[in-house]
Coordinates of C-alpha atoms and ligand atoms in Angstrom, one line a residue:
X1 CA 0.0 0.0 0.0
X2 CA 1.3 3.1 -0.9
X3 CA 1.7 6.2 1.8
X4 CA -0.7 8.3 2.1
X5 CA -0.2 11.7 -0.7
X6 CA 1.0 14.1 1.5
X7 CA 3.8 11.7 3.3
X8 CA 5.1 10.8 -0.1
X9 CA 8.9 11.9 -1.5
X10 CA 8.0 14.3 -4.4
X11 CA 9.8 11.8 -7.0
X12 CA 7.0 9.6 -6.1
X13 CA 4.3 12.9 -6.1
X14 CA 5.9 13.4 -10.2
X15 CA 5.0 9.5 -10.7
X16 CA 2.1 10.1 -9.4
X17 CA 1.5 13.0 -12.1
X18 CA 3.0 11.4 -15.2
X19 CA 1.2 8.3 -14.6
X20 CA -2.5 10.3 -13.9
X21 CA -2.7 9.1 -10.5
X22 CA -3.9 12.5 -10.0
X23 CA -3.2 16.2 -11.8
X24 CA -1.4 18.9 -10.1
X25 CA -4.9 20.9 -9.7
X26 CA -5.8 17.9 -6.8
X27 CA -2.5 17.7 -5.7
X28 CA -2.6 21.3 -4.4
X29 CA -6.0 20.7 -3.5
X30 CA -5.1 17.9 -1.1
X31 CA -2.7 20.6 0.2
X32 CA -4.9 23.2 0.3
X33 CA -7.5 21.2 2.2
X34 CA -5.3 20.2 4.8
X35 CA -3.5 23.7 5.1
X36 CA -8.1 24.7 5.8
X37 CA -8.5 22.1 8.5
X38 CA -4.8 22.4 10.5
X39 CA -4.6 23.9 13.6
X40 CA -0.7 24.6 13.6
X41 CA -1.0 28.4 12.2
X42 CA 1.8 27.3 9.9
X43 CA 0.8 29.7 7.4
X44 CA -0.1 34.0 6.8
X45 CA -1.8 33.9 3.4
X46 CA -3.3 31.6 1.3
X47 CA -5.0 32.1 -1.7
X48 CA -6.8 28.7 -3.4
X49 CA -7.8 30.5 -6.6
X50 CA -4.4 31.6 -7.4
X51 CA -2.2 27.9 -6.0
X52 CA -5.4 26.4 -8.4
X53 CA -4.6 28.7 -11.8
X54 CA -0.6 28.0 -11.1
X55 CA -1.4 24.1 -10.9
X56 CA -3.7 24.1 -14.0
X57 CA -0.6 25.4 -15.9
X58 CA 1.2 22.8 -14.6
X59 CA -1.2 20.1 -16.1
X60 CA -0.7 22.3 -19.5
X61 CA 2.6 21.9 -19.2
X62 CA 2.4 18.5 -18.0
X63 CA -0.2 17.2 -21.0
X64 CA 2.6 19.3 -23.2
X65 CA 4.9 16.6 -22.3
X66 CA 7.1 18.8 -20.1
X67 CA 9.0 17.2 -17.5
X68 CA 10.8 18.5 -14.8
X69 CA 11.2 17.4 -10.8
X70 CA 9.1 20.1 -9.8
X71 CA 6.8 20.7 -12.3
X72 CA 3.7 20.2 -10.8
X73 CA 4.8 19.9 -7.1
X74 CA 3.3 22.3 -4.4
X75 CA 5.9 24.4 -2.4
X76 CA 5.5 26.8 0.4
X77 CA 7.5 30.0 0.8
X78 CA 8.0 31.2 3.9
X79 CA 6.8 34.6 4.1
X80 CA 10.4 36.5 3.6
X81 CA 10.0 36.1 0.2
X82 CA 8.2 38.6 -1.3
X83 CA 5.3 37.2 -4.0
X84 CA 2.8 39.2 -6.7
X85 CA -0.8 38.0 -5.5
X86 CA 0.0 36.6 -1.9
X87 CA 1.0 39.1 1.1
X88 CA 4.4 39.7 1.7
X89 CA 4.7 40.4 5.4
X90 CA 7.4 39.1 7.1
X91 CA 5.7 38.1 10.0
X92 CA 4.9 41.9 10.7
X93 CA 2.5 44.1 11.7
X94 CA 4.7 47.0 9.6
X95 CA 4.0 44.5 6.8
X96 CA 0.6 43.1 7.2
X97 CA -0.9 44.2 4.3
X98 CA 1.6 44.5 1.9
X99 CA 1.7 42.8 -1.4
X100 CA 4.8 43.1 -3.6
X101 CA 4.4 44.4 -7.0
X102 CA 7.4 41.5 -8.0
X103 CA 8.2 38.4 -7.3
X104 CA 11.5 37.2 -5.4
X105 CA 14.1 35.2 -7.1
X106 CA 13.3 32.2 -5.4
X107 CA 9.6 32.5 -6.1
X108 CA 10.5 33.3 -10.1
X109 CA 12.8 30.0 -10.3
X110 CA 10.5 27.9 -8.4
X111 CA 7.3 28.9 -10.7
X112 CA 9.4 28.7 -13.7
X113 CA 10.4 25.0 -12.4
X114 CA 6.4 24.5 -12.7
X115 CA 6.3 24.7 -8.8
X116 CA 2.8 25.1 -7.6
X117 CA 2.9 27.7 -4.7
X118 CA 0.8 26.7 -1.6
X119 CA 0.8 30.0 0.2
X120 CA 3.1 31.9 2.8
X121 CA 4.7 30.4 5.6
X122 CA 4.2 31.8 9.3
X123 CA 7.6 33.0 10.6
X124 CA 8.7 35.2 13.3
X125 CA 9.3 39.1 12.7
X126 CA 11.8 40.0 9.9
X127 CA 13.1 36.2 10.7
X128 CA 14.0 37.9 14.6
X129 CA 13.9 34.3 16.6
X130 CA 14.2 30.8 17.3
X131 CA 10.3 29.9 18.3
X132 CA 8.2 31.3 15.7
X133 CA 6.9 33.1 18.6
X134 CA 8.2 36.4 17.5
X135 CA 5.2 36.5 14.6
X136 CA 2.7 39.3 15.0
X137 CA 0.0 36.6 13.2
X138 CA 1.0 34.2 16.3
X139 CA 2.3 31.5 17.2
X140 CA 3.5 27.9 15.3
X141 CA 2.5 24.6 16.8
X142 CA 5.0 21.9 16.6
X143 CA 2.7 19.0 14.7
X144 CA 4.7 16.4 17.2
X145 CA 3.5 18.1 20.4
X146 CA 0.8 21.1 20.3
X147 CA 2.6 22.9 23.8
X148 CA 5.9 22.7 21.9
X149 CA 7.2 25.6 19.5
X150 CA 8.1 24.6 16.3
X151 CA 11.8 26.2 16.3
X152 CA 12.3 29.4 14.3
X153 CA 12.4 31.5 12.8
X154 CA 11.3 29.4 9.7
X155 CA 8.7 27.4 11.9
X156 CA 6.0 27.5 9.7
X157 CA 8.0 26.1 7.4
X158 CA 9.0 23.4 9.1
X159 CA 5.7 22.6 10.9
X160 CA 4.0 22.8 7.6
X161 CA 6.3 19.7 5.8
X162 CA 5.9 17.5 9.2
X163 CA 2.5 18.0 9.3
X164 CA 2.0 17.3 5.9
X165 CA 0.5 20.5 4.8
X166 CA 3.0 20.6 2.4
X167 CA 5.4 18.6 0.7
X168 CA 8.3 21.3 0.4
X169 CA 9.2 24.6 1.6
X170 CA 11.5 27.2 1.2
X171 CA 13.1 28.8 4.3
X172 CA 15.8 31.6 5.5
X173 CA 18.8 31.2 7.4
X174 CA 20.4 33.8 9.2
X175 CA 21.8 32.1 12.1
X176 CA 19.9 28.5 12.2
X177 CA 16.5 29.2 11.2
X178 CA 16.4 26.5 8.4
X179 CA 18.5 24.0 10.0
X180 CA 16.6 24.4 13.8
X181 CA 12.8 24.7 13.3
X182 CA 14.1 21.2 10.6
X183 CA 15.6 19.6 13.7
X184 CA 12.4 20.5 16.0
X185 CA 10.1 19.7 13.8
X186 CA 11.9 16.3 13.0
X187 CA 12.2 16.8 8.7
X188 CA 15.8 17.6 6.7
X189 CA 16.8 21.2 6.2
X190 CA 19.6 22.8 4.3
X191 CA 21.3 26.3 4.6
X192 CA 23.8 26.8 1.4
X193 CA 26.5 28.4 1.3
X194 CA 26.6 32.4 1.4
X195 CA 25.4 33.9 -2.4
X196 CA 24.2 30.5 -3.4
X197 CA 21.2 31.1 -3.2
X198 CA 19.9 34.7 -4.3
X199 CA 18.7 37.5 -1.6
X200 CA 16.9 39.5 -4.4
X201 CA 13.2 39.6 -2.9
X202 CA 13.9 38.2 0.3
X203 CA 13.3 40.7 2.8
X204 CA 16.4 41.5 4.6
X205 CA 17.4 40.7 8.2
X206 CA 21.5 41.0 7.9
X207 CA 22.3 40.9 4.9
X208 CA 26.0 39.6 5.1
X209 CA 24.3 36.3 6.5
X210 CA 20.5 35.8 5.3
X211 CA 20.7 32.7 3.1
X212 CA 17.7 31.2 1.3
X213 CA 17.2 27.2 2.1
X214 CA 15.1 24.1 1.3
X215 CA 13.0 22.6 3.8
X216 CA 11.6 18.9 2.8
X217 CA 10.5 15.5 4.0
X218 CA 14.2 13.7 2.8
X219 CA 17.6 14.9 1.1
X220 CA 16.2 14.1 -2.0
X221 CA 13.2 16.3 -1.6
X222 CA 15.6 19.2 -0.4
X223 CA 18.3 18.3 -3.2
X224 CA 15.2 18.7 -6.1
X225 CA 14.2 22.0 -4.5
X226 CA 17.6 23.7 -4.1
X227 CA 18.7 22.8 -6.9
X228 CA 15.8 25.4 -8.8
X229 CA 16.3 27.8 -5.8
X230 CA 20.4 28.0 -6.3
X231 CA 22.4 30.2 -9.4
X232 CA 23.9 33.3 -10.0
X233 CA 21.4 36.4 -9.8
X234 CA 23.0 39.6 -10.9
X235 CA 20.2 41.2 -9.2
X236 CA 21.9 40.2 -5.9
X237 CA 25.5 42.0 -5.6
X238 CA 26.3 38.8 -3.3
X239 CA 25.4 36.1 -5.7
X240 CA 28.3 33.9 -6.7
X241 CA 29.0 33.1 -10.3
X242 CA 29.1 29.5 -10.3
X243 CA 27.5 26.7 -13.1
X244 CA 23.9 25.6 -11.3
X245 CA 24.8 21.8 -10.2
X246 CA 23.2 18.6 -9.5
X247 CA 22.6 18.6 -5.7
X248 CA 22.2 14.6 -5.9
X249 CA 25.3 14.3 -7.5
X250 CA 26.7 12.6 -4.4
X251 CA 23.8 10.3 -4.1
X252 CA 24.7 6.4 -3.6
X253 CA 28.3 7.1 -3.3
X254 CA 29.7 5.1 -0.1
X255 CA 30.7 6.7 2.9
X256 CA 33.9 4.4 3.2
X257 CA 36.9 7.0 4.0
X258 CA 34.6 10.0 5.0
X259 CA 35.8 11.9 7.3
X260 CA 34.0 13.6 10.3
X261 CA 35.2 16.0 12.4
X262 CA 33.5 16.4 16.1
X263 CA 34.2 19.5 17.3
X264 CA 35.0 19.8 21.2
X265 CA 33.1 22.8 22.1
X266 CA 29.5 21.6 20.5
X267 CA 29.7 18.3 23.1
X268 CA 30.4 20.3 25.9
X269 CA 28.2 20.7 29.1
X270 CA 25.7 22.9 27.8
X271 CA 24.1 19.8 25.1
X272 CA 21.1 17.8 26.9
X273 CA 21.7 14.3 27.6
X274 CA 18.1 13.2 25.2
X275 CA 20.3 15.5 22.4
X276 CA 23.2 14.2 23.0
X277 CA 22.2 10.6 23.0
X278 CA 20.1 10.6 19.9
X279 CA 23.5 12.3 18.0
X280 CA 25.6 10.0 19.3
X281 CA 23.4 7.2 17.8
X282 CA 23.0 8.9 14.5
X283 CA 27.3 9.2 14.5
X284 CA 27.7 5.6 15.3
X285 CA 25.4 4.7 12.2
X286 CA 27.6 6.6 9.7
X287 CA 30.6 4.8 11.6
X288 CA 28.8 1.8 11.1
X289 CA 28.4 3.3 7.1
X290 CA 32.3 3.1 6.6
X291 CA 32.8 7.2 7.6
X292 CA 35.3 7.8 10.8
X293 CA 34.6 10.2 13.4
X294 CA 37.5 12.9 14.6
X295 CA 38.1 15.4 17.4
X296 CA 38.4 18.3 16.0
X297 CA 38.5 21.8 17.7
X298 CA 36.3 25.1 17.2
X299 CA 37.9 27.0 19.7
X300 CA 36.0 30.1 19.3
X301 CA 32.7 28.8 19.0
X302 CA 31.7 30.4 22.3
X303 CA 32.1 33.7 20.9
X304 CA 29.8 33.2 18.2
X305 CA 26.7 34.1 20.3
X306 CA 28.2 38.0 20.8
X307 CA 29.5 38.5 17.6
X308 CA 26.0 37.3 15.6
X309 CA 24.1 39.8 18.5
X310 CA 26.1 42.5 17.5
X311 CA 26.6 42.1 13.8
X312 CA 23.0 40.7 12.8
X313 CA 21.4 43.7 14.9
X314 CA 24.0 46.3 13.4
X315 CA 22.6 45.3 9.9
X316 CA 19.3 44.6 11.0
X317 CA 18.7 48.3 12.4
X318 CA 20.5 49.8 8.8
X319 CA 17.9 47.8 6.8
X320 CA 14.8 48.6 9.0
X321 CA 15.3 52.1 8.9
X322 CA 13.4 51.7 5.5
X323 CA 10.1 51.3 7.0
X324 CA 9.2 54.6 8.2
X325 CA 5.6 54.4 7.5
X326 CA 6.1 56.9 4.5
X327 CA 7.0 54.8 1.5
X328 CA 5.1 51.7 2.2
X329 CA 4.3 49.7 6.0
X330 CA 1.9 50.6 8.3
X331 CA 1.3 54.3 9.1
X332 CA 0.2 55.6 12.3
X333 CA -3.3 56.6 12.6
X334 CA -2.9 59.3 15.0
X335 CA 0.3 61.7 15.0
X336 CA 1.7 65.2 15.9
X337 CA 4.5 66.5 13.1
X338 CA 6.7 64.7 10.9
X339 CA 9.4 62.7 13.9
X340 CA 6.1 62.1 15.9
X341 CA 4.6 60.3 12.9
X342 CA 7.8 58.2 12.0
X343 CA 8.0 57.2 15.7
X344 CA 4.5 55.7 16.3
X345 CA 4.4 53.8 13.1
X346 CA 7.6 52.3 13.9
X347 CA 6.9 51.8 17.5
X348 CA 3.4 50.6 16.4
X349 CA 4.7 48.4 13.4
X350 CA 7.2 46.9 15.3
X351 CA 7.2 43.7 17.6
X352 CA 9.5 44.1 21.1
X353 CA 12.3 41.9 20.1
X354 CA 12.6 43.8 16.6
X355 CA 12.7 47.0 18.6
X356 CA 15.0 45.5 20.5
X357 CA 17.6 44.5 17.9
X358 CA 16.9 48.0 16.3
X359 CA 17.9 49.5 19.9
X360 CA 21.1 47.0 20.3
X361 CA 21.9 47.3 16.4
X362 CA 22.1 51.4 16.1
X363 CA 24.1 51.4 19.7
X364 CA 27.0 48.9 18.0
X365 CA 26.8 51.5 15.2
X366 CA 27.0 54.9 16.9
X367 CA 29.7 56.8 17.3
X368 CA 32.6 56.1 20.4
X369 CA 31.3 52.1 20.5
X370 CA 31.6 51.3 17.0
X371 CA 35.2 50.5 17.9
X372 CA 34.1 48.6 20.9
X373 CA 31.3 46.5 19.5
X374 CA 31.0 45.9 15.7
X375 CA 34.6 46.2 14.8
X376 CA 35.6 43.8 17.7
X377 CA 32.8 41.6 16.5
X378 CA 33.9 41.3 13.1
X379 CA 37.3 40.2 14.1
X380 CA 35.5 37.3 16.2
X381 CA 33.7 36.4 12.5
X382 CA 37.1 36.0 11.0
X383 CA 38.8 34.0 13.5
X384 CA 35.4 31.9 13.6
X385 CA 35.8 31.0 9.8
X386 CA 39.3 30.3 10.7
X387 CA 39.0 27.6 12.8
X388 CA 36.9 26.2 10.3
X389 CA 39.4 26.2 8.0
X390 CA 41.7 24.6 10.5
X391 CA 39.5 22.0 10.8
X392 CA 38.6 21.2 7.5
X393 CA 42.3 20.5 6.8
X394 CA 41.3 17.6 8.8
X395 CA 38.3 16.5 7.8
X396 CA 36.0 16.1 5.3
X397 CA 32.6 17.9 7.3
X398 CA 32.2 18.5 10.7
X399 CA 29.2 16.7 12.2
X400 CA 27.5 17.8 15.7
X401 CA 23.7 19.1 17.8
X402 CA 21.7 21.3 15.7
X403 CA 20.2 22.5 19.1
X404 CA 21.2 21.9 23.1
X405 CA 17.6 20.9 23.8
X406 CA 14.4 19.6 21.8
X407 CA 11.6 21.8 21.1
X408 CA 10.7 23.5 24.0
X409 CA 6.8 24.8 25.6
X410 CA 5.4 27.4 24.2
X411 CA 5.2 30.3 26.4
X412 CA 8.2 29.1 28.2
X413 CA 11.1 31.3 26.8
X414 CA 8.8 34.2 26.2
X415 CA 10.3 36.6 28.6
X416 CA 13.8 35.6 28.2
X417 CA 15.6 36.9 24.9
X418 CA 19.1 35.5 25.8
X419 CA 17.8 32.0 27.1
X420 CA 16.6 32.2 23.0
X421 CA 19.7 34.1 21.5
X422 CA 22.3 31.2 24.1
X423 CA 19.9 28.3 22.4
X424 CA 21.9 29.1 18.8
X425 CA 25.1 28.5 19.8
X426 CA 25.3 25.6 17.2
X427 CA 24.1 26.6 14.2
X428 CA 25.5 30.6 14.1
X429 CA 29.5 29.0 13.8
X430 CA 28.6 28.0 10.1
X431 CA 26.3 31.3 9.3
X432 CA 28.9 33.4 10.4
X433 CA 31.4 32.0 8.3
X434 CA 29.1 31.2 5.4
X435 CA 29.3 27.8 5.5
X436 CA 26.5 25.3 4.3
X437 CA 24.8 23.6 7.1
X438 CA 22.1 20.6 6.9
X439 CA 19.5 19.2 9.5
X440 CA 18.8 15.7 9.0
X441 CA 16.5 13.7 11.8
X442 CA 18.0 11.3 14.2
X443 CA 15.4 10.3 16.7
X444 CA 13.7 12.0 19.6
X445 CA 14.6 13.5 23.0
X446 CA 12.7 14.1 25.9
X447 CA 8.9 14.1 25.5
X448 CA 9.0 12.4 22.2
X449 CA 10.7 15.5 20.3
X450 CA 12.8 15.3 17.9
X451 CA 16.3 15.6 17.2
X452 CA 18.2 16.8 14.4
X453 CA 21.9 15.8 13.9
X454 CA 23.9 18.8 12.1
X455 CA 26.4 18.2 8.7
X456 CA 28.7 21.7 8.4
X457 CA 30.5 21.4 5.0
X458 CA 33.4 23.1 3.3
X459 CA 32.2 26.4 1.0
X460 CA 29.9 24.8 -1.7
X461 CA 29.6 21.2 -0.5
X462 CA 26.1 20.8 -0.2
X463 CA 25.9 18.1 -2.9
X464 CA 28.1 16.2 -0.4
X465 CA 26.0 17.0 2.6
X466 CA 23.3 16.0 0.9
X467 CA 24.7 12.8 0.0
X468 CA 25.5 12.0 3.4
X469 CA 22.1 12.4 4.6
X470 CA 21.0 10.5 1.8
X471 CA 23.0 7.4 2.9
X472 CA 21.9 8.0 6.4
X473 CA 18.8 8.1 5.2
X474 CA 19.1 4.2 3.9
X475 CA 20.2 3.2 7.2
X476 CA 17.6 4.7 9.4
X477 CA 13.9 5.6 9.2
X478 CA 13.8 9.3 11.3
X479 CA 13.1 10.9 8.2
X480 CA 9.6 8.6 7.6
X481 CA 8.7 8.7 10.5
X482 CA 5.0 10.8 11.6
X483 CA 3.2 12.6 13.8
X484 CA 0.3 11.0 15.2
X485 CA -2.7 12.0 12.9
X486 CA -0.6 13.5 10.5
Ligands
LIG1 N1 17.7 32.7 16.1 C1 18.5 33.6 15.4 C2 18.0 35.0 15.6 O1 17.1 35.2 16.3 C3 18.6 33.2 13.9 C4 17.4 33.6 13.1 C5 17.6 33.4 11.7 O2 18.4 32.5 11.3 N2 16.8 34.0 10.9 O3 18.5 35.9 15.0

C-alpha cells in the first residue's frame, strides 16, 4: 500500500502525475484542504484560486509533455520572500498588508520549475527568533507536540512539511532558522553556502548572513528543491557566479573513507543528555556506514553568540530604517509633526524583540562604541571562519547538535531573549562563516521531540551534505517517520 499523498517523496508525487494518479490541480487541493483544516497556524496567506490557476498550468505543461522534478509539485515559501498576488509580510504588523508588485528570485525559479505555490509560511518578525513566537499573526504549533514551539524563525515552514501540509518549503537562514525549526520539527533542512542562493526579494534581516534554504521530507526532496532555488542572480550584488549543479550528484556514493570531524566545544556541558544521545546514535550509524569520526577543535565557538548579536542587529537596524511608514508599512493613525509620525508607526509596526535589535543594532553602530562592538565583532567572525578552515584541513565535514535541547513549551522562553539568542550556539558558527549547514532527523529527545543531527561542510559542499544524509537516510527511518494524525 502506498503512503498516504502528503507523506510521499516528491519523485513519487511526479510518478504520481505522469502516470495520472492525480493532476497537479488535486494535488494542491489535497494541500490546500489540509492547510483549511490544520490547527498549527503554519501559514499567513493563502490564496486557493491563485495555487489552483498555477497548478492548471502545470497540467498544461504537463499534457505538453514537459517534465521536470518540480513541475507540478506544491511548495510553500516562507513569508520572507516577497510574492505578486499573496502578502508579503514578514511576519509583521509593519507588513501586514503589503503585497509586492514583483516576485522574489526564489519564487521566479521555483514557478518557472512548474512549482505550484501553496501559500506563505508563518515565521517570526523579519526572521527575529528561534520559536516562531516572535510572529505578529501568532504563534507555530509543533505538529509532534501542540505545547511545543516549532523552532524558528522558519517554523511554519518546518511545521507545515511535518505536518504534511506541504510537501516542500522554502526557508531563510540567518543564524539557524532552516537547520533548527528542521531539527524540531523532526524533517531535513539545508542552509547553502553564502550567495548560493539569491537575496533579491527576500526581505532583509542581515544581509552579510540571510541565506535562502530548502526545507523537505528527505535529502532528495531538499536536493530537487535547491537545486531550482540556487544560481547566479546579478540582481543580488552577493550572488556567486558558479555553473547551477546537480545537488544529488553525491547520491549512492559510499561513505567508506569519509571523514567527520566532532568538534570539542559543541559536546560540551551545555548539550542535553536526550540530544546528546540521539546524535551519538545517528554518529555511530555513519561509523557503522564506513565514515570515521574525529576530534576536532572550534575553539571560538563560544564567541559566536556576541559576535552574531552584535553584527546581525547592526545590519538589521540599517535595513529597517526603510520602513518609516512613508514609502510603504503601516502608518500611524494618529500623530503630531513629521518625527512624531515616524515614531508611532515604527513603535506601532514593530514587535518588542525587533525594537530591541533596532535599539542594540544602532548602539554597535554609533559613534565612540563602533570600535568597541562591531569592529571587535567582526574580528571574532574572522577567526570563527578560521578555525573552520583549521578544521577542515582535517576532515571532510564536521558533524555535531543542531540545538542543546528539543523543542521547547510554548510560552516558556517568552520573557527571556538571551535564554533564546544562548539556544543558537550551534548553528551561528557556520552562518557566520558562510558555510552550508544541513539538518537531517535522528530520533527523539525528551517528551517524544525530535532531534536533528547537524552536517557543516566546506564552502559549496552541499551536494556532499546532501549525499551523506542520503546514505543515512538508507540506514535509518527518522526521516519517515509521523506525527500521530498526520
Ligand atoms: N535565532 C537567530 C536569531 O534570532 C537566527 C534567526 C535566523 O536565522 N533568521 O537571530
Amino acid at each position: 500500500m502506498s503512503a498516504p499523498i502528503h507523506q510521499r517523496p516528491i519523485q513519487a508525487l511526479a510518478r504520481g502525475l505522469r502516470e495520472g494518479e492525480f493532476t497537479a490541480e488535486a494535488l494542491a487541493g489535497h494541500f490546500l484542504a489540509r492547510i483549511a483544516a490544520s490547527d498549527l497556524n503554519a501559514f499567513i496567506d493563502v490564496q486557493p484560486e491563485l495555487t489552483l490557476a498555477q497548478a492548471r498550468e502545470a497540467d498544461r505543461r504537463l499534457a505538453a509533455g514537459e517534465t521536470g522534478p518540480l513541475l507540478g509539485i506544491p511548495v510553500a515559501h516562507k513569508d520572507i520572500f516577497v510574492t505578486r498576488g499573496w502578502r508579503s509580510t514578514a511576519g509583521s504588523r509593519m507588513l501586514a498588508d503589503y503585497v509586492s508588485p514583483f516576485d522574489a528570485t526564489v519564487v521566479e525559479r521555483l514557478a518557472a520549475a512548474g512549482a505550484v505555490c501553496l501559500g506563505k509560511t508563518n515565521c517570526d518578525e523579519f526572521a527575529m527568533g528561534s520559536a516562531n513566537e516572535n510572529s505578529y499573526f501568532g504563534a507555530v504549533r509543533n505538529p509532534w507536540d501542540r505545547n511545543a514551539i516549532p523552532g524558528g524563525s522558519s517554523g511554519g515552514a518546518a511545521a507545515a512539511v511535518a505536518g504534511g501540509l506541504a510537501p516542500l518549503a522554502t526557508g531563510t537562514d540567518t543564524g539557524g532558522s532552516v537547520r533548527q525549526p528542521a531539527a524540531m520539527c523532526g524533517v531535513t533542512g539545508i542552509k547553502p553556502t553564502y550567495g548560493r542562493v539569491s537575496r533579491y526579494g527576500m526581505i532583509a534581516f542581515a544581509s552579510s548572513l540571510d541565506q535562502g534554504g530548502a526545507i523537505g521530507r528527505s535529502a532528495g526532496d531538499c536536493a530537487a528543491l535547491l537545486g531550482a532555488m540556487a544560481g547566479f542572480d546579478g540582481r543580488d550584488s552577493t550572488s556567486t557566479e558558479r555553473p547551477t549543479e546537480d545537488f544529488s550528484a553525491w547520491f549512492g556514493r559510499p561513505l567508506e573513507g569519509l571523514r567527520i570531524g566532532l568538534p570539542r566545544e559543541f559536546f560540551g556541558d551545555g548539550l542535553g543528555d536526550d540530544v546528546r544521545a540521539a546524535v551519538e546514535a545517528g554518529l555511530e550509524t555513519l561509523r557503522s556506514l564506513g565514515a570515521s569520526t574525529h576530534e576536532v577543535s572550534l575553539p571560538d565557538t563560544e564567541l559566536a553568540i556576541p559576535a552574531y548579536y552584535v553584527i546581525a542587529p547592526a545590519e538589521a537596524s540599517s535595513n529597517l530604517s526603510r520602513f518609516d511608514g512613508v514609502r510603504y508599512g503601516h502608518r500611524a493613525e494618529h500623530y503630531g509633526d513629521l518625527a512624531d509620525m515616524y515614531e508611532r508607526s515604527r513603535a506601532e509596526g514593530f514587535g518588542p524583540e525587533v525594537q530591541r535589535r533596532i535599539l542594540v543594532g544602532t548602539y554597535v553602530l554609533s559613534h565612540g562604541y563602533y570600535d568597541a562592538y562591531y569592529l571587535q565583532a567582526q574580528k571574532l567572525r574572522r577567526l570563527i571562519a578560521n578555525d573552520f578552515r583549521a578544521a577542515f584541513a582535517k576532515v571532510d565535514v564536521i558533524a555535531g547538535p543542531v540545538s542543546p535541547t528539543v523543542a521547547w513549551n510554548l510560552g516558556e522562553r517568552t520573557d527571556d531573549p538571551v535564554r533564546n539568542y544562548l539556544a543558537d550556539v550551534y548553528t551561528l558558527p557556520a552562518s557566520l562563516a558562510g558555510l552550508p549547514g544541513l539538518s537531517m532527523p535522528t530520533g527523539f529527545g525528551a517528551g517524544g521531540r525530535p532531534v536533528g543531527l547537524q552536517l557543516i561542510g566546506n564552502y559549496f559542499e552541499e551536494a556532499r551534505l546532501l549525499g551523506i544524509a542520503h546514505a543515512f537516510e538508507q540506514r535509518t527511518d527518522w526521516h519517515r517517520r509521523n506525527p500521530d494524525g498526520e
